[in-house]
PDB file of C-alpha atoms in Angstrom:
ATOM      1  CA  UNK A   1     -18.425  95.179 170.121  1.00  0.00           C
ATOM      2  CA  UNK A   2     -19.078  97.651 167.358  1.00  0.00           C
ATOM      3  CA  UNK A   3     -21.678  99.808 165.822  1.00  0.00           C
ATOM      4  CA  UNK A   4     -22.117 100.185 162.918  1.00  0.00           C
ATOM      5  CA  UNK A   5     -22.842 104.222 161.753  1.00  0.00           C
ATOM      6  CA  UNK A   6     -21.980 104.134 158.283  1.00  0.00           C
ATOM      7  CA  UNK A   7     -21.523 101.152 154.940  1.00  0.00           C
ATOM      8  CA  UNK A   8     -20.002 101.865 152.038  1.00  0.00           C
ATOM      9  CA  UNK A   9     -21.953 102.216 148.620  1.00  0.00           C
ATOM     10  CA  UNK A  10     -21.481  98.336 148.476  1.00  0.00           C
ATOM     11  CA  UNK A  11     -21.834  97.170 151.078  1.00  0.00           C
ATOM     12  CA  UNK A  12     -18.898  95.781 152.021  1.00  0.00           C
ATOM     13  CA  UNK A  13     -17.041  98.112 154.032  1.00  0.00           C
ATOM     14  CA  UNK A  14     -18.055  99.436 157.167  1.00  0.00           C
ATOM     15  CA  UNK A  15     -17.442 102.416 159.405  1.00  0.00           C
ATOM     16  CA  UNK A  16     -17.435 100.845 163.231  1.00  0.00           C
ATOM     17  CA  UNK A  17     -17.847 102.611 166.734  1.00  0.00           C
ATOM     18  CA  UNK A  18     -15.502 100.643 170.162  1.00  0.00           C
ATOM     19  CA  UNK A  19     -17.988 100.683 172.431  1.00  0.00           C
ATOM     20  CA  UNK A  20     -15.246 100.407 174.989  1.00  0.00           C
ATOM     21  CA  UNK A  21     -11.219 102.156 174.279  1.00  0.00           C
ATOM     22  CA  UNK A  22      -8.059  99.236 174.570  1.00  0.00           C
ATOM     23  CA  UNK A  23      -5.386  99.466 176.494  1.00  0.00           C
ATOM     24  CA  UNK A  24      -2.460  97.989 173.633  1.00  0.00           C
ATOM     25  CA  UNK A  25       0.673  97.491 174.620  1.00  0.00           C
ATOM     26  CA  UNK A  26       3.651  97.852 171.871  1.00  0.00           C
ATOM     27  CA  UNK A  27       7.560  97.202 172.139  1.00  0.00           C
ATOM     28  CA  UNK A  28       9.597 100.048 172.146  1.00  0.00           C
ATOM     29  CA  UNK A  29      13.108 100.001 169.561  1.00  0.00           C
ATOM     30  CA  UNK A  30      15.103 101.180 172.993  1.00  0.00           C
ATOM     31  CA  UNK A  31      18.195 100.151 174.948  1.00  0.00           C
ATOM     32  CA  UNK A  32      16.897  99.501 178.882  1.00  0.00           C
ATOM     33  CA  UNK A  33      19.740 102.420 179.258  1.00  0.00           C
ATOM     34  CA  UNK A  34      17.621 104.965 177.455  1.00  0.00           C
ATOM     35  CA  UNK A  35      14.949 103.774 179.815  1.00  0.00           C
ATOM     36  CA  UNK A  36      14.626 107.352 181.527  1.00  0.00           C
ATOM     37  CA  UNK A  37      14.089 109.466 177.719  1.00  0.00           C
ATOM     38  CA  UNK A  38      11.688 106.895 176.025  1.00  0.00           C
ATOM     39  CA  UNK A  39       9.042 108.133 179.598  1.00  0.00           C
ATOM     40  CA  UNK A  40       9.679 111.270 178.436  1.00  0.00           C
ATOM     41  CA  UNK A  41       8.460 110.859 175.089  1.00  0.00           C
ATOM     42  CA  UNK A  42       5.554 108.036 175.473  1.00  0.00           C
ATOM     43  CA  UNK A  43       2.311 108.622 176.280  1.00  0.00           C
ATOM     44  CA  UNK A  44       1.278 105.538 179.213  1.00  0.00           C
ATOM     45  CA  UNK A  45       3.714 104.124 180.689  1.00  0.00           C
ATOM     46  CA  UNK A  46       6.950 102.486 180.471  1.00  0.00           C
ATOM     47  CA  UNK A  47       7.789  98.529 181.336  1.00  0.00           C
ATOM     48  CA  UNK A  48       9.877  95.681 181.384  1.00  0.00           C
ATOM     49  CA  UNK A  49       9.663  92.760 179.766  1.00  0.00           C
ATOM     50  CA  UNK A  50      11.157  89.775 178.006  1.00  0.00           C
ATOM     51  CA  UNK A  51      11.582  89.037 174.902  1.00  0.00           C
ATOM     52  CA  UNK A  52      13.207  85.823 172.956  1.00  0.00           C
ATOM     53  CA  UNK A  53      15.705  85.784 176.185  1.00  0.00           C
ATOM     54  CA  UNK A  54      16.251  89.673 175.505  1.00  0.00           C
ATOM     55  CA  UNK A  55      14.971  92.302 177.587  1.00  0.00           C
ATOM     56  CA  UNK A  56      13.158  94.867 175.918  1.00  0.00           C
ATOM     57  CA  UNK A  57      10.486  98.170 176.747  1.00  0.00           C
ATOM     58  CA  UNK A  58       6.937  97.583 176.445  1.00  0.00           C
ATOM     59  CA  UNK A  59       4.974 101.349 175.702  1.00  0.00           C
ATOM     60  CA  UNK A  60       1.525  99.897 177.507  1.00  0.00           C
ATOM     61  CA  UNK A  61      -1.228 102.874 176.021  1.00  0.00           C
ATOM     62  CA  UNK A  62      -4.967 103.888 175.753  1.00  0.00           C
ATOM     63  CA  UNK A  63      -6.047 103.056 171.989  1.00  0.00           C
ATOM     64  CA  UNK A  64      -5.723 106.316 170.776  1.00  0.00           C
ATOM     65  CA  UNK A  65      -2.851 107.731 172.238  1.00  0.00           C
ATOM     66  CA  UNK A  66      -1.040 105.338 170.672  1.00  0.00           C
ATOM     67  CA  UNK A  67      -2.504 106.635 166.808  1.00  0.00           C
ATOM     68  CA  UNK A  68      -0.808 109.909 167.962  1.00  0.00           C
ATOM     69  CA  UNK A  69       1.857 108.389 167.153  1.00  0.00           C
ATOM     70  CA  UNK A  70       1.346 106.363 165.030  1.00  0.00           C
ATOM     71  CA  UNK A  71      -0.171 108.945 161.634  1.00  0.00           C
ATOM     72  CA  UNK A  72       2.977 110.807 161.558  1.00  0.00           C
ATOM     73  CA  UNK A  73       5.318 107.931 161.732  1.00  0.00           C
ATOM     74  CA  UNK A  74       2.851 106.400 158.736  1.00  0.00           C
ATOM     75  CA  UNK A  75       2.419 109.089 156.716  1.00  0.00           C
ATOM     76  CA  UNK A  76       3.434 113.555 156.492  1.00  0.00           C
ATOM     77  CA  UNK A  77       1.357 115.680 158.562  1.00  0.00           C
ATOM     78  CA  UNK A  78       1.578 118.047 156.299  1.00  0.00           C
ATOM     79  CA  UNK A  79      -1.036 115.495 153.503  1.00  0.00           C
ATOM     80  CA  UNK A  80      -4.857 117.146 153.330  1.00  0.00           C
ATOM     81  CA  UNK A  81      -6.308 116.597 156.222  1.00  0.00           C
ATOM     82  CA  UNK A  82      -8.592 113.926 155.087  1.00  0.00           C
ATOM     83  CA  UNK A  83      -6.092 111.766 153.851  1.00  0.00           C
ATOM     84  CA  UNK A  84      -4.578 112.417 157.675  1.00  0.00           C
ATOM     85  CA  UNK A  85      -8.713 111.879 159.095  1.00  0.00           C
ATOM     86  CA  UNK A  86      -8.531 108.726 156.217  1.00  0.00           C
ATOM     87  CA  UNK A  87      -5.407 107.091 157.335  1.00  0.00           C
ATOM     88  CA  UNK A  88      -5.930 107.967 161.362  1.00  0.00           C
ATOM     89  CA  UNK A  89      -8.650 105.596 160.745  1.00  0.00           C
ATOM     90  CA  UNK A  90      -6.957 102.723 158.854  1.00  0.00           C
ATOM     91  CA  UNK A  91      -4.573 103.051 161.898  1.00  0.00           C
ATOM     92  CA  UNK A  92      -7.070 102.909 164.759  1.00  0.00           C
ATOM     93  CA  UNK A  93      -8.889  99.940 162.820  1.00  0.00           C
ATOM     94  CA  UNK A  94      -5.665  98.129 162.498  1.00  0.00           C
ATOM     95  CA  UNK A  95      -4.536  98.238 167.000  1.00  0.00           C
ATOM     96  CA  UNK A  96      -8.342  97.315 167.159  1.00  0.00           C
ATOM     97  CA  UNK A  97      -8.454  94.251 165.742  1.00  0.00           C
ATOM     98  CA  UNK A  98      -5.407  93.343 166.746  1.00  0.00           C
ATOM     99  CA  UNK A  99      -6.410  94.076 170.284  1.00  0.00           C
ATOM    100  CA  UNK A 100      -9.725  92.288 169.089  1.00  0.00           C
ATOM    101  CA  UNK A 101      -8.099  88.708 167.879  1.00  0.00           C
ATOM    102  CA  UNK A 102      -5.756  88.482 170.980  1.00  0.00           C
ATOM    103  CA  UNK A 103      -8.151  88.431 173.599  1.00  0.00           C
ATOM    104  CA  UNK A 104      -7.633  91.614 174.809  1.00  0.00           C
ATOM    105  CA  UNK A 105      -3.957  91.215 174.875  1.00  0.00           C
ATOM    106  CA  UNK A 106      -2.528  92.927 172.035  1.00  0.00           C
ATOM    107  CA  UNK A 107       1.090  93.392 172.018  1.00  0.00           C
ATOM    108  CA  UNK A 108       2.795  95.247 169.180  1.00  0.00           C
ATOM    109  CA  UNK A 109       5.790  95.370 167.639  1.00  0.00           C
ATOM    110  CA  UNK A 110       7.440  99.970 167.257  1.00  0.00           C
ATOM    111  CA  UNK A 111       8.452  98.875 163.750  1.00  0.00           C
ATOM    112  CA  UNK A 112       6.981  98.159 160.406  1.00  0.00           C
ATOM    113  CA  UNK A 113       7.087  94.438 161.563  1.00  0.00           C
ATOM    114  CA  UNK A 114       3.218  96.550 162.563  1.00  0.00           C
ATOM    115  CA  UNK A 115       2.596  99.767 162.458  1.00  0.00           C
ATOM    116  CA  UNK A 116       5.609 102.264 162.409  1.00  0.00           C
ATOM    117  CA  UNK A 117       4.834 104.036 165.847  1.00  0.00           C
ATOM    118  CA  UNK A 118       7.093 106.911 167.084  1.00  0.00           C
ATOM    119  CA  UNK A 119       5.372 108.241 170.602  1.00  0.00           C
ATOM    120  CA  UNK A 120       4.988 111.643 171.965  1.00  0.00           C
ATOM    121  CA  UNK A 121       8.981 111.931 169.408  1.00  0.00           C
ATOM    122  CA  UNK A 122       6.437 112.994 166.047  1.00  0.00           C
ATOM    123  CA  UNK A 123       3.387 113.561 167.404  1.00  0.00           C
ATOM    124  CA  UNK A 124       2.220 116.830 165.297  1.00  0.00           C
ATOM    125  CA  UNK A 125      -0.788 118.932 165.464  1.00  0.00           C
ATOM    126  CA  UNK A 126      -2.578 118.272 162.168  1.00  0.00           C
ATOM    127  CA  UNK A 127      -2.033 114.488 162.664  1.00  0.00           C
ATOM    128  CA  UNK A 128      -3.942 115.035 166.246  1.00  0.00           C
ATOM    129  CA  UNK A 129      -6.235 117.360 164.723  1.00  0.00           C
ATOM    130  CA  UNK A 130      -6.973 113.977 162.705  1.00  0.00           C
ATOM    131  CA  UNK A 131      -7.059 111.182 165.323  1.00  0.00           C
ATOM    132  CA  UNK A 132      -9.446 114.305 167.215  1.00  0.00           C
ATOM    133  CA  UNK A 133     -11.997 114.615 164.908  1.00  0.00           C
ATOM    134  CA  UNK A 134     -12.397 110.383 163.717  1.00  0.00           C
ATOM    135  CA  UNK A 135     -12.416 109.658 167.214  1.00  0.00           C
ATOM    136  CA  UNK A 136     -13.602 105.833 168.065  1.00  0.00           C
ATOM    137  CA  UNK A 137     -13.758 104.987 163.955  1.00  0.00           C
ATOM    138  CA  UNK A 138     -13.019 102.149 162.507  1.00  0.00           C
ATOM    139  CA  UNK A 139     -13.303  99.560 159.909  1.00  0.00           C
ATOM    140  CA  UNK A 140     -15.510  96.381 159.691  1.00  0.00           C
ATOM    141  CA  UNK A 141     -17.198  94.556 157.343  1.00  0.00           C
ATOM    142  CA  UNK A 142     -20.116  92.451 157.912  1.00  0.00           C
ATOM    143  CA  UNK A 143     -20.146  93.892 161.482  1.00  0.00           C
ATOM    144  CA  UNK A 144     -16.733  92.765 162.149  1.00  0.00           C
ATOM    145  CA  UNK A 145     -13.279  94.343 162.324  1.00  0.00           C
ATOM    146  CA  UNK A 146     -10.755  92.843 160.055  1.00  0.00           C
ATOM    147  CA  UNK A 147      -7.262  94.003 159.769  1.00  0.00           C
ATOM    148  CA  UNK A 148      -6.571  96.659 157.045  1.00  0.00           C
ATOM    149  CA  UNK A 149      -3.275  95.860 155.304  1.00  0.00           C
ATOM    150  CA  UNK A 150      -1.743  99.179 154.416  1.00  0.00           C
ATOM    151  CA  UNK A 151       2.253  99.620 152.322  1.00  0.00           C
ATOM    152  CA  UNK A 152       3.671 102.779 150.442  1.00  0.00           C
ATOM    153  CA  UNK A 153       3.573 101.638 147.418  1.00  0.00           C
ATOM    154  CA  UNK A 154       1.427  99.020 146.072  1.00  0.00           C
ATOM    155  CA  UNK A 155       3.514  98.124 142.845  1.00  0.00           C
ATOM    156  CA  UNK A 156       0.622  99.147 140.687  1.00  0.00           C
ATOM    157  CA  UNK A 157      -1.615  96.937 142.362  1.00  0.00           C
ATOM    158  CA  UNK A 158      -3.032  95.055 146.094  1.00  0.00           C
ATOM    159  CA  UNK A 159      -2.741  91.529 145.841  1.00  0.00           C
ATOM    160  CA  UNK A 160      -5.337  89.460 148.006  1.00  0.00           C
ATOM    161  CA  UNK A 161      -4.750  89.255 151.526  1.00  0.00           C
ATOM    162  CA  UNK A 162      -5.371  84.762 150.740  1.00  0.00           C
ATOM    163  CA  UNK A 163      -2.206  84.788 149.160  1.00  0.00           C
ATOM    164  CA  UNK A 164      -0.304  86.498 151.147  1.00  0.00           C
ATOM    165  CA  UNK A 165      -1.357  85.433 155.284  1.00  0.00           C
ATOM    166  CA  UNK A 166      -3.788  82.821 154.155  1.00  0.00           C
ATOM    167  CA  UNK A 167      -7.365  81.775 156.534  1.00  0.00           C
ATOM    168  CA  UNK A 168     -10.626  83.471 155.090  1.00  0.00           C
ATOM    169  CA  UNK A 169     -11.268  85.763 151.648  1.00  0.00           C
ATOM    170  CA  UNK A 170     -11.594  90.080 153.212  1.00  0.00           C
ATOM    171  CA  UNK A 171     -13.682  90.936 150.520  1.00  0.00           C
ATOM    172  CA  UNK A 172     -12.440  94.964 151.206  1.00  0.00           C
ATOM    173  CA  UNK A 173      -8.876  93.188 151.429  1.00  0.00           C
ATOM    174  CA  UNK A 174      -8.934  91.430 148.191  1.00  0.00           C
ATOM    175  CA  UNK A 175      -6.796  93.047 145.688  1.00  0.00           C
ATOM    176  CA  UNK A 176      -7.176  96.048 143.097  1.00  0.00           C
ATOM    177  CA  UNK A 177      -5.097  97.429 140.503  1.00  0.00           C
ATOM    178  CA  UNK A 178      -3.717 101.354 141.399  1.00  0.00           C
ATOM    179  CA  UNK A 179      -3.335 103.456 139.219  1.00  0.00           C
ATOM    180  CA  UNK A 180      -2.080 105.831 141.550  1.00  0.00           C
ATOM    181  CA  UNK A 181       1.088 104.134 142.574  1.00  0.00           C
ATOM    182  CA  UNK A 182       2.892 105.033 139.808  1.00  0.00           C
ATOM    183  CA  UNK A 183       4.369 108.843 140.948  1.00  0.00           C
ATOM    184  CA  UNK A 184       5.903 107.091 143.979  1.00  0.00           C
ATOM    185  CA  UNK A 185       9.526 107.802 144.470  1.00  0.00           C
ATOM    186  CA  UNK A 186      10.229 103.772 144.891  1.00  0.00           C
ATOM    187  CA  UNK A 187       7.522 102.695 142.577  1.00  0.00           C
ATOM    188  CA  UNK A 188       8.840  99.336 140.555  1.00  0.00           C
ATOM    189  CA  UNK A 189      10.132  97.390 139.181  1.00  0.00           C
ATOM    190  CA  UNK A 190      11.646  96.442 142.711  1.00  0.00           C
ATOM    191  CA  UNK A 191      14.902  93.730 141.652  1.00  0.00           C
ATOM    192  CA  UNK A 192      17.437  91.953 145.232  1.00  0.00           C
ATOM    193  CA  UNK A 193      20.259  90.512 143.528  1.00  0.00           C
ATOM    194  CA  UNK A 194      21.619  87.555 146.013  1.00  0.00           C
ATOM    195  CA  UNK A 195      24.408  85.143 145.323  1.00  0.00           C
ATOM    196  CA  UNK A 196      23.622  81.152 145.393  1.00  0.00           C
ATOM    197  CA  UNK A 197      26.169  81.061 148.549  1.00  0.00           C
ATOM    198  CA  UNK A 198      23.472  83.823 149.824  1.00  0.00           C
ATOM    199  CA  UNK A 199      20.538  82.490 149.195  1.00  0.00           C
ATOM    200  CA  UNK A 200      21.367  79.280 150.286  1.00  0.00           C
ATOM    201  CA  UNK A 201      22.476  80.866 154.200  1.00  0.00           C
ATOM    202  CA  UNK A 202      18.343  83.285 154.200  1.00  0.00           C
ATOM    203  CA  UNK A 203      17.186  79.888 152.960  1.00  0.00           C
ATOM    204  CA  UNK A 204      18.650  78.525 156.701  1.00  0.00           C
ATOM    205  CA  UNK A 205      15.659  76.976 156.728  1.00  0.00           C
ATOM    206  CA  UNK A 206      14.067  76.079 154.453  1.00  0.00           C
ATOM    207  CA  UNK A 207      16.864  73.908 152.659  1.00  0.00           C
ATOM    208  CA  UNK A 208      20.017  70.988 154.395  1.00  0.00           C
ATOM    209  CA  UNK A 209      22.885  72.885 156.547  1.00  0.00           C
ATOM    210  CA  UNK A 210      25.171  72.971 153.136  1.00  0.00           C
ATOM    211  CA  UNK A 211      22.684  72.204 150.199  1.00  0.00           C
ATOM    212  CA  UNK A 212      24.070  74.452 147.280  1.00  0.00           C
ATOM    213  CA  UNK A 213      21.270  76.270 145.432  1.00  0.00           C
ATOM    214  CA  UNK A 214      21.520  75.599 141.348  1.00  0.00           C
ATOM    215  CA  UNK A 215      18.790  77.549 140.776  1.00  0.00           C
ATOM    216  CA  UNK A 216      15.328  79.369 141.035  1.00  0.00           C
ATOM    217  CA  UNK A 217      12.017  78.735 139.266  1.00  0.00           C
ATOM    218  CA  UNK A 218       8.316  80.723 139.562  1.00  0.00           C
ATOM    219  CA  UNK A 219       5.527  78.732 139.489  1.00  0.00           C
ATOM    220  CA  UNK A 220       1.562  80.038 139.020  1.00  0.00           C
ATOM    221  CA  UNK A 221       0.034  83.047 139.283  1.00  0.00           C
ATOM    222  CA  UNK A 222      -1.741  84.708 141.709  1.00  0.00           C
ATOM    223  CA  UNK A 223      -5.445  86.547 140.113  1.00  0.00           C
ATOM    224  CA  UNK A 224      -2.209  89.895 140.760  1.00  0.00           C
ATOM    225  CA  UNK A 225      -0.011  88.686 138.340  1.00  0.00           C
ATOM    226  CA  UNK A 226       2.914  88.061 141.072  1.00  0.00           C
ATOM    227  CA  UNK A 227       4.174  84.306 141.942  1.00  0.00           C
ATOM    228  CA  UNK A 228       2.756  81.289 144.083  1.00  0.00           C
ATOM    229  CA  UNK A 229       5.615  79.668 144.277  1.00  0.00           C
ATOM    230  CA  UNK A 230       8.988  79.835 143.892  1.00  0.00           C
ATOM    231  CA  UNK A 231      10.736  76.605 143.192  1.00  0.00           C
ATOM    232  CA  UNK A 232      14.531  76.247 144.201  1.00  0.00           C
ATOM    233  CA  UNK A 233      16.331  73.380 142.089  1.00  0.00           C
ATOM    234  CA  UNK A 234      19.667  71.595 144.301  1.00  0.00           C
ATOM    235  CA  UNK A 235      21.319  68.328 143.806  1.00  0.00           C
ATOM    236  CA  UNK A 236      18.653  66.464 145.306  1.00  0.00           C
ATOM    237  CA  UNK A 237      15.310  68.207 145.023  1.00  0.00           C
ATOM    238  CA  UNK A 238      13.333  70.573 144.096  1.00  0.00           C
ATOM    239  CA  UNK A 239      11.855  72.522 146.527  1.00  0.00           C
ATOM    240  CA  UNK A 240       8.646  74.987 146.849  1.00  0.00           C
ATOM    241  CA  UNK A 241       8.291  77.857 149.051  1.00  0.00           C
ATOM    242  CA  UNK A 242       5.343  79.986 148.760  1.00  0.00           C
ATOM    243  CA  UNK A 243       6.580  82.823 147.667  1.00  0.00           C
ATOM    244  CA  UNK A 244       5.320  85.849 150.464  1.00  0.00           C
ATOM    245  CA  UNK A 245       7.935  83.279 152.831  1.00  0.00           C
ATOM    246  CA  UNK A 246      10.149  83.336 150.121  1.00  0.00           C
ATOM    247  CA  UNK A 247      10.049  87.609 150.276  1.00  0.00           C
TER     248      UNK A 247
END
């Protein structure tokens, strides 16, 4: 369902055009009591659904109407027009790839588990223009869509997607050094301090109940220099966890 219209100089990333625009299902961070307000703040329609035994609201919305609510939710509409257009393609590509991967039934979250989506509430004429001027464009590799993961700060370099989520190699997501994020407000080094008791509590799916943590070390390095595994030492054993899962 993709028609290539442009290929980068290294023939790694193509820009393609979906032949038909999908309808997405986006789980909203709304309470049922605010249903009336939600109808006014989101394009498309609102449905009730169940997730994990609780009631949620789902926005059923056309692809580009979804992108209109993602671009200003993820980036500032004050960014230069070309940057907004580039991100509009990324946001559309993410949703298109998820929709394609799930057989046309994409169920996205309206927060950073997928993309920050704030619906009609945050729409802006500048980001709307970027969506309109890139209508139908998505990223593809060898004629197939892929999920273009994005971030606010890479810490000096991106990671190969296989080291984070596994799966086959995707050369456009192979990881590259970056000098642009150094000016970001939250550029590293990042740190988080946890007590051994709190760490054991958070690792309840890895450690046995009541199993205390004695120490933590890193093992191996990825191509970007990040740890491959985290070794957790307890009185009885050493448990190794992939670093991405540990995070």
